């Protein structure tokens, strides 16, 4: 029987962002483009166009405009500060284009805080620890995304799981918390809301969708993976990156475990190297960011379907759980 899709889930996050469901497609390096973001937003969640996909700020502007032409609903942006570059030029574009929300991530956004606050656009910062969440709150963010070590991409150095981290963040902050890391279905959304989060951000689940522009061979790798098939690389650089356990990833982790220095590790991490490997179909030679929730993904569906399924499943799950309580 198809699960019932509620018309809305209302939290401080949905009120802040002007969206129907508190389901956010997080920043996705190389993949967070217009079609995907617009599809998530059109289904009632919030899609983010990822600034880091675009070297040229003007290309980023065009992609953001494209996303906004594909849906009348709110579309946001993700700006990852300081991983590849400072991103001041991309931020200038964002402040001119005024998307529905700005999600900053990675380094401290302190240098940009006055401009972001003055712009009056909802501002969310992505963190992986309670101390960074508190710092972001003190800088004036409207909400935080808190990512547990289960998550794909850079889930921080502390390696605390989502289940332990989210309630600690909720108890420590006044601003709303959006949970991330290992959430890939409606049970994850139900759990996050139960832990006190007011929304979820997902990365890995949205990678395996029809609108995500990733070669089929790489999507197959995600579909075949279980919760055991991810690995953390870049620990030695204090930049933990959770990826699929490809041959390349295992090689890097082994070198790090042997104590090899940055001069040997950094060349193996280049984005160019990764893109070339994917282009020639050698998926094992690539680094593919991936969360531990990957084992829950069994099919490629549209991004809109992901949003609808997750909301309907969370509602069914919470209804079932509620019915277990006696008087
Ligand atoms: C392929 C991939 C690329 C990512 N790229 C970025 C990025 O460019 N900027 C960012 O802030 N987060 C990035 N992330 C992290 C996600 O936005 C999100 O916080 C994370 O994936 C949540 O955990 P999950 O993968 O378990 O859903 C990436 C994640 C994945 C899987």
mmCIF file of C-alpha atoms and ligand atoms in Angstrom:
data_model
loop_
_atom_site.group_PDB
_atom_site.id
_atom_site.type_symbol
_atom_site.label_atom_id
_atom_site.label_comp_id
_atom_site.label_asym_id
_atom_site.label_seq_id
_atom_site.Cartn_x
_atom_site.Cartn_y
_atom_site.Cartn_z
ATOM 1 C CA UNK A 1 0.000 0.000 0.000
ATOM 2 C CA UNK A 2 1.379 3.441 -0.903
ATOM 3 C CA UNK A 3 2.198 5.504 2.153
ATOM 4 C CA UNK A 4 0.274 8.743 2.628
ATOM 5 C CA UNK A 5 2.102 11.951 1.726
ATOM 6 C CA UNK A 6 1.304 14.674 4.261
ATOM 7 C CA UNK A 7 0.790 18.152 2.789
ATOM 8 C CA UNK A 8 3.553 19.667 4.940
ATOM 9 C CA UNK A 9 5.897 19.214 7.881
ATOM 10 C CA UNK A 10 6.168 22.468 9.791
ATOM 11 C CA UNK A 11 9.322 23.358 11.738
ATOM 12 C CA UNK A 12 11.339 26.536 12.307
ATOM 13 C CA UNK A 13 13.474 25.410 9.359
ATOM 14 C CA UNK A 14 10.564 25.206 6.917
ATOM 15 C CA UNK A 15 9.357 28.615 8.166
ATOM 16 C CA UNK A 16 12.845 30.103 7.742
ATOM 17 C CA UNK A 17 13.357 28.734 4.231
ATOM 18 C CA UNK A 18 9.763 29.010 3.005
ATOM 19 C CA UNK A 19 9.579 25.317 2.077
ATOM 20 C CA UNK A 20 6.973 22.566 2.465
ATOM 21 C CA UNK A 21 9.182 19.774 3.846
ATOM 22 C CA UNK A 22 12.410 20.103 5.876
ATOM 23 C CA UNK A 23 14.450 18.052 3.402
ATOM 24 C CA UNK A 24 17.552 19.711 1.983
ATOM 25 C CA UNK A 25 19.857 18.549 -0.770
ATOM 26 C CA UNK A 26 23.294 19.428 0.601
ATOM 27 C CA UNK A 27 26.214 20.842 -1.326
ATOM 28 C CA UNK A 28 27.602 18.303 -3.810
ATOM 29 C CA UNK A 29 31.009 18.992 -5.320
ATOM 30 C CA UNK A 30 30.882 18.484 -9.123
ATOM 31 C CA UNK A 31 27.232 17.379 -8.917
ATOM 32 C CA UNK A 32 25.185 20.132 -7.253
ATOM 33 C CA UNK A 33 23.839 21.638 -10.431
ATOM 34 C CA UNK A 34 20.603 23.291 -11.552
ATOM 35 C CA UNK A 35 18.496 20.290 -12.621
ATOM 36 C CA UNK A 36 19.031 18.437 -9.366
ATOM 37 C CA UNK A 37 18.527 21.469 -7.130
ATOM 38 C CA UNK A 38 15.379 22.534 -8.983
ATOM 39 C CA UNK A 39 13.893 19.022 -8.785
ATOM 40 C CA UNK A 40 14.364 18.876 -5.012
ATOM 41 C CA UNK A 41 12.855 22.350 -4.571
ATOM 42 C CA UNK A 42 9.949 21.608 -6.913
ATOM 43 C CA UNK A 43 9.047 18.592 -4.743
ATOM 44 C CA UNK A 44 8.809 20.816 -1.652
ATOM 45 C CA UNK A 45 12.333 20.430 -0.228
ATOM 46 C CA UNK A 46 15.260 22.799 -0.774
ATOM 47 C CA UNK A 47 17.821 22.217 -3.508
ATOM 48 C CA UNK A 48 21.220 23.928 -3.299
ATOM 49 C CA UNK A 49 23.317 24.890 -6.309
ATOM 50 C CA UNK A 50 26.915 24.208 -5.256
ATOM 51 C CA UNK A 51 29.245 27.138 -5.925
ATOM 52 C CA UNK A 52 32.312 24.866 -5.778
ATOM 53 C CA UNK A 53 31.241 23.155 -9.037
ATOM 54 C CA UNK A 54 32.142 26.338 -10.903
ATOM 55 C CA UNK A 55 35.625 27.822 -11.251
ATOM 56 C CA UNK A 56 34.157 30.909 -12.867
ATOM 57 C CA UNK A 57 31.730 32.904 -10.698
ATOM 58 C CA UNK A 58 29.802 33.940 -13.829
ATOM 59 C CA UNK A 59 29.217 30.285 -14.742
ATOM 60 C CA UNK A 60 27.905 29.799 -11.223
ATOM 61 C CA UNK A 61 25.571 32.790 -11.708
ATOM 62 C CA UNK A 62 24.178 31.253 -14.935
ATOM 63 C CA UNK A 63 23.588 27.894 -13.239
ATOM 64 C CA UNK A 64 21.802 29.531 -10.326
ATOM 65 C CA UNK A 65 19.621 31.474 -12.749
ATOM 66 C CA UNK A 66 18.914 28.249 -14.652
ATOM 67 C CA UNK A 67 17.824 26.494 -11.446
ATOM 68 C CA UNK A 68 15.550 29.371 -10.564
ATOM 69 C CA UNK A 69 14.016 29.316 -14.047
ATOM 70 C CA UNK A 70 13.143 25.607 -13.626
ATOM 71 C CA UNK A 71 11.033 26.078 -10.486
ATOM 72 C CA UNK A 72 9.071 28.890 -8.892
ATOM 73 C CA UNK A 73 9.918 27.472 -5.453
ATOM 74 C CA UNK A 74 12.872 28.521 -3.260
ATOM 75 C CA UNK A 75 16.357 27.449 -4.395
ATOM 76 C CA UNK A 76 19.468 27.995 -2.258
ATOM 77 C CA UNK A 77 23.231 27.835 -2.677
ATOM 78 C CA UNK A 78 26.084 26.034 -0.948
ATOM 79 C CA UNK A 79 29.424 27.811 -0.637
ATOM 80 C CA UNK A 80 32.310 25.735 0.677
ATOM 81 C CA UNK A 81 34.774 28.244 2.081
ATOM 82 C CA UNK A 82 38.499 27.757 1.882
ATOM 83 C CA UNK A 83 38.730 24.126 0.696
ATOM 84 C CA UNK A 84 39.878 25.051 -2.781
ATOM 85 C CA UNK A 85 39.767 28.820 -2.564
ATOM 86 C CA UNK A 86 38.416 31.655 -0.480
ATOM 87 C CA UNK A 87 35.133 31.973 -2.501
ATOM 88 C CA UNK A 88 34.750 35.756 -2.014
ATOM 89 C CA UNK A 89 33.906 36.199 -5.725
ATOM 90 C CA UNK A 90 31.264 33.466 -5.621
ATOM 91 C CA UNK A 91 29.790 35.061 -2.515
ATOM 92 C CA UNK A 92 29.599 38.410 -4.307
ATOM 93 C CA UNK A 93 27.505 36.698 -7.018
ATOM 94 C CA UNK A 94 25.220 35.215 -4.383
ATOM 95 C CA UNK A 95 24.665 38.566 -2.707
ATOM 96 C CA UNK A 96 23.660 40.050 -6.081
ATOM 97 C CA UNK A 97 21.440 37.140 -7.090
ATOM 98 C CA UNK A 98 19.754 36.775 -3.679
ATOM 99 C CA UNK A 99 18.798 33.062 -3.616
ATOM 100 C CA UNK A 100 16.334 31.759 -1.021
ATOM 101 C CA UNK A 101 19.143 30.683 1.344
ATOM 102 C CA UNK A 102 22.923 30.604 1.680
ATOM 103 C CA UNK A 103 24.542 27.516 3.172
ATOM 104 C CA UNK A 104 28.200 28.100 4.034
ATOM 105 C CA UNK A 105 30.433 25.129 4.863
ATOM 106 C CA UNK A 106 33.987 24.010 5.696
ATOM 107 C CA UNK A 107 36.127 26.851 7.118
ATOM 108 C CA UNK A 108 34.836 29.463 9.572
ATOM 109 C CA UNK A 109 32.558 31.949 7.837
ATOM 110 C CA UNK A 110 33.668 34.699 10.230
ATOM 111 C CA UNK A 111 35.254 36.909 7.540
ATOM 112 C CA UNK A 112 31.957 36.936 5.606
ATOM 113 C CA UNK A 113 29.588 37.193 8.586
ATOM 114 C CA UNK A 114 28.937 40.977 8.479
ATOM 115 C CA UNK A 115 28.013 40.833 4.765
ATOM 116 C CA UNK A 116 25.874 37.736 5.227
ATOM 117 C CA UNK A 117 23.983 39.217 8.159
ATOM 118 C CA UNK A 118 23.488 42.523 6.380
ATOM 119 C CA UNK A 119 22.116 40.769 3.264
ATOM 120 C CA UNK A 120 19.158 39.470 5.248
ATOM 121 C CA UNK A 121 19.063 36.221 3.246
ATOM 122 C CA UNK A 122 18.509 33.126 5.456
ATOM 123 C CA UNK A 123 22.027 31.972 6.390
ATOM 124 C CA UNK A 124 22.827 28.423 7.475
ATOM 125 C CA UNK A 125 26.325 27.170 8.323
ATOM 126 C CA UNK A 126 27.339 23.494 8.085
ATOM 127 C CA UNK A 127 29.412 22.132 11.007
ATOM 128 C CA UNK A 128 30.488 18.779 12.399
ATOM 129 C CA UNK A 129 30.785 19.606 16.100
ATOM 130 C CA UNK A 130 28.894 21.339 18.878
ATOM 131 C CA UNK A 131 31.723 23.870 19.422
ATOM 132 C CA UNK A 132 31.655 24.951 15.776
ATOM 133 C CA UNK A 133 27.856 25.116 15.904
ATOM 134 C CA UNK A 134 28.046 27.466 18.900
ATOM 135 C CA UNK A 135 30.628 29.606 17.131
ATOM 136 C CA UNK A 136 28.357 29.824 14.070
ATOM 137 C CA UNK A 137 25.444 30.797 16.305
ATOM 138 C CA UNK A 138 27.540 33.562 17.865
ATOM 139 C CA UNK A 139 28.275 34.893 14.347
ATOM 140 C CA UNK A 140 24.558 35.273 13.673
ATOM 141 C CA UNK A 141 23.510 32.278 11.571
ATOM 142 C CA UNK A 142 19.797 31.521 11.313
ATOM 143 C CA UNK A 143 20.300 27.733 11.575
ATOM 144 C CA UNK A 144 23.051 25.138 11.482
ATOM 145 C CA UNK A 145 23.457 21.860 9.669
ATOM 146 C CA UNK A 146 25.199 19.432 12.033
ATOM 147 C CA UNK A 147 26.878 16.497 10.270
ATOM 148 C CA UNK A 148 27.753 13.265 12.032
ATOM 149 C CA UNK A 149 30.763 11.206 10.984
ATOM 150 C CA UNK A 150 28.389 8.864 9.108
ATOM 151 C CA UNK A 151 28.097 11.508 6.373
ATOM 152 C CA UNK A 152 29.664 11.644 2.927
ATOM 153 C CA UNK A 153 32.156 14.385 2.049
ATOM 154 C CA UNK A 154 33.904 16.136 4.945
ATOM 155 C CA UNK A 155 32.152 15.084 8.191
ATOM 156 C CA UNK A 156 34.744 16.623 10.534
ATOM 157 C CA UNK A 157 37.628 15.304 12.578
ATOM 158 C CA UNK A 158 35.845 14.350 15.799
ATOM 159 C CA UNK A 159 34.240 11.229 14.308
ATOM 160 C CA UNK A 160 31.100 11.421 16.434
ATOM 161 C CA UNK A 161 28.065 9.652 14.980
ATOM 162 C CA UNK A 162 24.870 11.473 14.042
ATOM 163 C CA UNK A 163 22.821 9.868 16.828
ATOM 164 C CA UNK A 164 25.123 11.186 19.565
ATOM 165 C CA UNK A 165 25.837 14.553 18.001
ATOM 166 C CA UNK A 166 22.390 15.863 17.044
ATOM 167 C CA UNK A 167 20.733 15.887 20.492
ATOM 168 C CA UNK A 168 23.892 17.463 21.975
ATOM 169 C CA UNK A 169 23.697 20.228 19.381
ATOM 170 C CA UNK A 170 19.959 20.702 19.941
ATOM 171 C CA UNK A 171 20.553 21.072 23.706
ATOM 172 C CA UNK A 172 23.405 23.527 23.207
ATOM 173 C CA UNK A 173 21.858 25.972 20.711
ATOM 174 C CA UNK A 174 18.953 28.345 20.346
ATOM 175 C CA UNK A 175 18.925 28.298 16.535
ATOM 176 C CA UNK A 176 17.331 25.307 14.796
ATOM 177 C CA UNK A 177 19.452 22.281 13.947
ATOM 178 C CA UNK A 178 19.322 20.444 10.616
ATOM 179 C CA UNK A 179 20.644 16.894 10.975
ATOM 180 C CA UNK A 180 22.958 15.275 8.418
ATOM 181 C CA UNK A 181 25.079 12.175 8.083
ATOM 182 C CA UNK A 182 23.728 8.748 7.239
ATOM 183 C CA UNK A 183 20.161 9.887 6.566
ATOM 184 C CA UNK A 184 18.884 8.255 3.400
ATOM 185 C CA UNK A 185 15.246 7.312 3.968
ATOM 186 C CA UNK A 186 12.128 8.244 5.917
ATOM 187 C CA UNK A 187 13.254 6.387 9.017
ATOM 188 C CA UNK A 188 16.261 8.703 9.113
ATOM 189 C CA UNK A 189 14.008 11.772 8.832
ATOM 190 C CA UNK A 190 11.711 10.401 11.565
ATOM 191 C CA UNK A 191 14.720 9.734 13.795
ATOM 192 C CA UNK A 192 16.218 13.175 13.160
ATOM 193 C CA UNK A 193 12.950 14.908 14.083
ATOM 194 C CA UNK A 194 12.734 12.711 17.193
ATOM 195 C CA UNK A 195 16.266 13.734 18.192
ATOM 196 C CA UNK A 196 15.122 17.364 18.127
ATOM 197 C CA UNK A 197 16.407 18.360 14.688
ATOM 198 C CA UNK A 198 14.049 20.497 12.604
ATOM 199 C CA UNK A 199 15.158 19.254 9.224
ATOM 200 C CA UNK A 200 17.580 16.975 7.415
ATOM 201 C CA UNK A 201 20.283 17.559 4.850
ATOM 202 C CA UNK A 202 21.207 14.637 2.615
ATOM 203 C CA UNK A 203 24.043 14.224 0.151
ATOM 204 C CA UNK A 204 24.558 10.575 -0.731
ATOM 205 C CA UNK A 205 20.857 9.779 -1.328
ATOM 206 C CA UNK A 206 20.630 12.593 -3.896
ATOM 207 C CA UNK A 207 23.717 11.355 -5.752
ATOM 208 C CA UNK A 208 21.780 8.287 -6.912
ATOM 209 C CA UNK A 209 18.940 10.156 -8.622
ATOM 210 C CA UNK A 210 17.956 10.652 -12.244
ATOM 211 C CA UNK A 211 18.759 14.373 -12.187
ATOM 212 C CA UNK A 212 22.253 13.903 -10.752
ATOM 213 C CA UNK A 213 24.768 14.175 -13.583
ATOM 214 C CA UNK A 214 27.094 11.305 -12.683
ATOM 215 C CA UNK A 215 28.099 8.481 -15.068
ATOM 216 C CA UNK A 216 26.004 5.319 -14.702
ATOM 217 C CA UNK A 217 29.088 3.246 -13.789
ATOM 218 C CA UNK A 218 29.696 5.390 -10.699
ATOM 219 C CA UNK A 219 26.034 5.306 -9.692
ATOM 220 C CA UNK A 220 26.266 1.500 -9.943
ATOM 221 C CA UNK A 221 29.092 1.588 -7.425
ATOM 222 C CA UNK A 222 26.872 3.470 -4.943
ATOM 223 C CA UNK A 223 23.967 1.086 -5.569
ATOM 224 C CA UNK A 224 26.158 -1.945 -4.925
ATOM 225 C CA UNK A 225 27.665 -0.540 -1.713
ATOM 226 C CA UNK A 226 26.652 -1.476 1.834
ATOM 227 C CA UNK A 227 27.262 0.391 5.089
ATOM 228 C CA UNK A 228 30.662 -1.332 5.211
ATOM 229 C CA UNK A 229 31.870 0.063 1.909
ATOM 230 C CA UNK A 230 32.962 3.575 2.867
ATOM 231 C CA UNK A 231 36.303 4.682 4.237
ATOM 232 C CA UNK A 232 37.783 7.888 5.641
ATOM 233 C CA UNK A 233 40.792 9.350 3.824
ATOM 234 C CA UNK A 234 42.700 12.593 4.540
ATOM 235 C CA UNK A 235 42.785 11.906 8.285
ATOM 236 C CA UNK A 236 46.504 12.678 8.275
ATOM 237 C CA UNK A 237 45.725 16.129 6.804
ATOM 238 C CA UNK A 238 42.990 16.731 9.408
ATOM 239 C CA UNK A 239 40.450 17.031 6.581
ATOM 240 C CA UNK A 240 38.562 13.733 7.009
ATOM 241 C CA UNK A 241 36.800 12.805 3.770
ATOM 242 C CA UNK A 242 34.343 9.893 3.743
ATOM 243 C CA UNK A 243 34.329 8.172 0.359
ATOM 244 C CA UNK A 244 33.443 4.859 -1.247
ATOM 245 C CA UNK A 245 36.166 2.309 -0.518
ATOM 246 C CA UNK A 246 37.553 2.208 -4.070
ATOM 247 C CA UNK A 247 41.049 0.933 -4.853
ATOM 248 C CA UNK A 248 42.280 4.535 -4.916
ATOM 249 C CA UNK A 249 40.712 5.314 -1.517
ATOM 250 C CA UNK A 250 42.109 2.166 0.107
ATOM 251 C CA UNK A 251 45.564 2.933 -1.293
ATOM 252 C CA UNK A 252 45.510 6.473 0.166
ATOM 253 C CA UNK A 253 44.254 5.245 3.567
ATOM 254 C CA UNK A 254 47.008 2.594 3.650
ATOM 255 C CA UNK A 255 49.705 5.202 2.883
ATOM 256 C CA UNK A 256 48.330 7.450 5.633
ATOM 257 C CA UNK A 257 48.280 4.557 8.103
ATOM 258 C CA UNK A 258 51.950 3.950 7.254
ATOM 259 C CA UNK A 259 52.719 7.559 8.166
ATOM 260 C CA UNK A 260 53.336 8.983 4.677
ATOM 261 C CA UNK A 261 53.483 12.775 4.637
ATOM 262 C CA UNK A 262 51.364 15.344 2.782
ATOM 263 C CA UNK A 263 53.857 15.485 -0.115
ATOM 264 C CA UNK A 264 52.895 11.902 -1.003
ATOM 265 C CA UNK A 265 49.185 12.133 -0.136
ATOM 266 C CA UNK A 266 48.118 15.479 -1.609
ATOM 267 C CA UNK A 267 48.914 14.642 -5.271
ATOM 268 C CA UNK A 268 46.670 11.571 -4.988
ATOM 269 C CA UNK A 269 43.715 13.736 -3.962
ATOM 270 C CA UNK A 270 43.606 16.083 -6.933
ATOM 271 C CA UNK A 271 40.166 16.730 -8.387
ATOM 272 C CA UNK A 272 41.693 16.563 -11.871
ATOM 273 C CA UNK A 273 42.976 13.027 -11.224
ATOM 274 C CA UNK A 274 39.513 11.995 -10.014
ATOM 275 C CA UNK A 275 37.692 13.552 -12.989
ATOM 276 C CA UNK A 276 40.071 11.903 -15.474
ATOM 277 C CA UNK A 277 39.536 8.490 -13.839
ATOM 278 C CA UNK A 278 35.741 8.872 -14.036
ATOM 279 C CA UNK A 279 35.924 10.118 -17.640
ATOM 280 C CA UNK A 280 37.852 7.011 -18.750
ATOM 281 C CA UNK A 281 35.405 4.773 -16.869
ATOM 282 C CA UNK A 282 37.938 3.636 -14.261
ATOM 283 C CA UNK A 283 35.644 4.101 -11.273
ATOM 284 C CA UNK A 284 38.045 2.311 -8.906
ATOM 285 C CA UNK A 285 40.688 4.978 -9.559
ATOM 286 C CA UNK A 286 38.341 7.733 -8.357
ATOM 287 C CA UNK A 287 37.403 9.211 -4.977
ATOM 288 C CA UNK A 288 33.616 9.335 -4.613
ATOM 289 C CA UNK A 289 32.284 11.054 -1.479
ATOM 290 C CA UNK A 290 29.759 8.778 0.184
ATOM 291 C CA UNK A 291 28.011 8.408 3.547
ATOM 292 C CA UNK A 292 27.402 5.221 5.515
ATOM 293 C CA UNK A 293 23.689 5.435 4.690
ATOM 294 C CA UNK A 294 24.575 4.279 1.166
ATOM 295 C CA UNK A 295 23.492 0.752 2.087
ATOM 296 C CA UNK A 296 19.897 2.025 2.252
ATOM 297 C CA UNK A 297 19.863 3.123 -1.380
ATOM 298 C CA UNK A 298 18.532 0.352 -3.590
ATOM 299 C CA UNK A 299 17.365 2.172 -6.716
ATOM 300 C CA UNK A 300 17.902 5.257 -8.805
ATOM 301 C CA UNK A 301 14.742 7.355 -8.725
ATOM 302 C CA UNK A 302 13.990 11.010 -9.426
ATOM 303 C CA UNK A 303 15.040 13.538 -6.810
ATOM 304 C CA UNK A 304 11.401 14.589 -6.380
ATOM 305 C CA UNK A 305 10.482 10.986 -5.664
ATOM 306 C CA UNK A 306 13.212 10.843 -3.001
ATOM 307 C CA UNK A 307 11.649 13.829 -1.220
ATOM 308 C CA UNK A 308 8.109 12.418 -1.440
ATOM 309 C CA UNK A 309 9.153 8.897 -0.360
ATOM 310 C CA UNK A 310 11.121 10.171 2.593
ATOM 311 C CA UNK A 311 8.314 12.364 3.883
ATOM 312 C CA UNK A 312 5.656 9.657 3.427
ATOM 313 C CA UNK A 313 7.857 7.015 5.060
ATOM 314 C CA UNK A 314 8.711 9.272 8.016
ATOM 315 C CA UNK A 315 5.030 9.966 8.589
ATOM 316 C CA UNK A 316 4.159 6.249 8.454
ATOM 317 C CA UNK A 317 7.054 5.400 10.749
ATOM 318 C CA UNK A 318 6.185 8.007 13.373
ATOM 319 C CA UNK A 319 2.516 6.976 13.253
ATOM 320 C CA UNK A 320 3.484 3.321 13.805
ATOM 321 C CA UNK A 321 5.832 4.188 16.645
ATOM 322 C CA UNK A 322 3.243 6.482 18.287
ATOM 323 C CA UNK A 323 0.678 3.688 18.215
ATOM 324 C CA UNK A 324 2.967 1.520 20.358
ATOM 325 C CA UNK A 325 2.596 3.761 23.403
ATOM 326 C CA UNK A 326 -0.075 2.761 25.917
ATOM 327 C CA UNK A 327 -1.965 5.213 28.118
HETATM 328 C C1 LIG B 1 29.356 13.362 -3.543
HETATM 329 C C2 LIG B 1 29.295 14.343 -2.392
HETATM 330 C C3 LIG B 1 29.833 15.616 -2.566
HETATM 331 C C4 LIG B 1 29.753 16.554 -1.522
HETATM 332 N N1 LIG B 1 30.209 17.840 -1.738
HETATM 333 C C5 LIG B 1 29.995 18.796 -0.795
HETATM 334 C C6 LIG B 1 30.316 20.170 -1.059
HETATM 335 O O1 LIG B 1 30.801 20.529 -2.125
HETATM 336 N N2 LIG B 1 30.064 21.084 -0.082
HETATM 337 C C7 LIG B 1 29.512 20.711 1.126
HETATM 338 O O2 LIG B 1 29.280 21.579 1.965
HETATM 339 N N3 LIG B 1 29.193 19.430 1.395
HETATM 340 C C8 LIG B 1 29.413 18.477 0.464
HETATM 341 N N4 LIG B 1 29.030 17.183 0.717
HETATM 342 C C9 LIG B 1 28.360 16.862 2.002
HETATM 343 C C10 LIG B 1 26.830 16.936 1.845
HETATM 344 O O3 LIG B 1 26.396 18.240 1.545
HETATM 345 C C11 LIG B 1 26.094 16.449 3.114
HETATM 346 O O4 LIG B 1 26.364 17.274 4.226
HETATM 347 C C12 LIG B 1 26.463 15.019 3.457
HETATM 348 O O5 LIG B 1 26.491 14.261 2.282
HETATM 349 C C13 LIG B 1 25.457 14.431 4.437
HETATM 350 O O6 LIG B 1 25.695 13.069 4.687
HETATM 351 P P1 LIG B 1 25.094 11.865 3.779
HETATM 352 O O7 LIG B 1 26.029 11.760 2.627
HETATM 353 O O8 LIG B 1 25.167 10.706 4.683
HETATM 354 O O9 LIG B 1 23.719 12.243 3.366
HETATM 355 C C14 LIG B 1 29.152 16.205 -0.278
HETATM 356 C C15 LIG B 1 28.642 14.906 -0.121
HETATM 357 C C16 LIG B 1 28.708 13.980 -1.148
HETATM 358 C C17 LIG B 1 28.121 12.606 -0.927
#
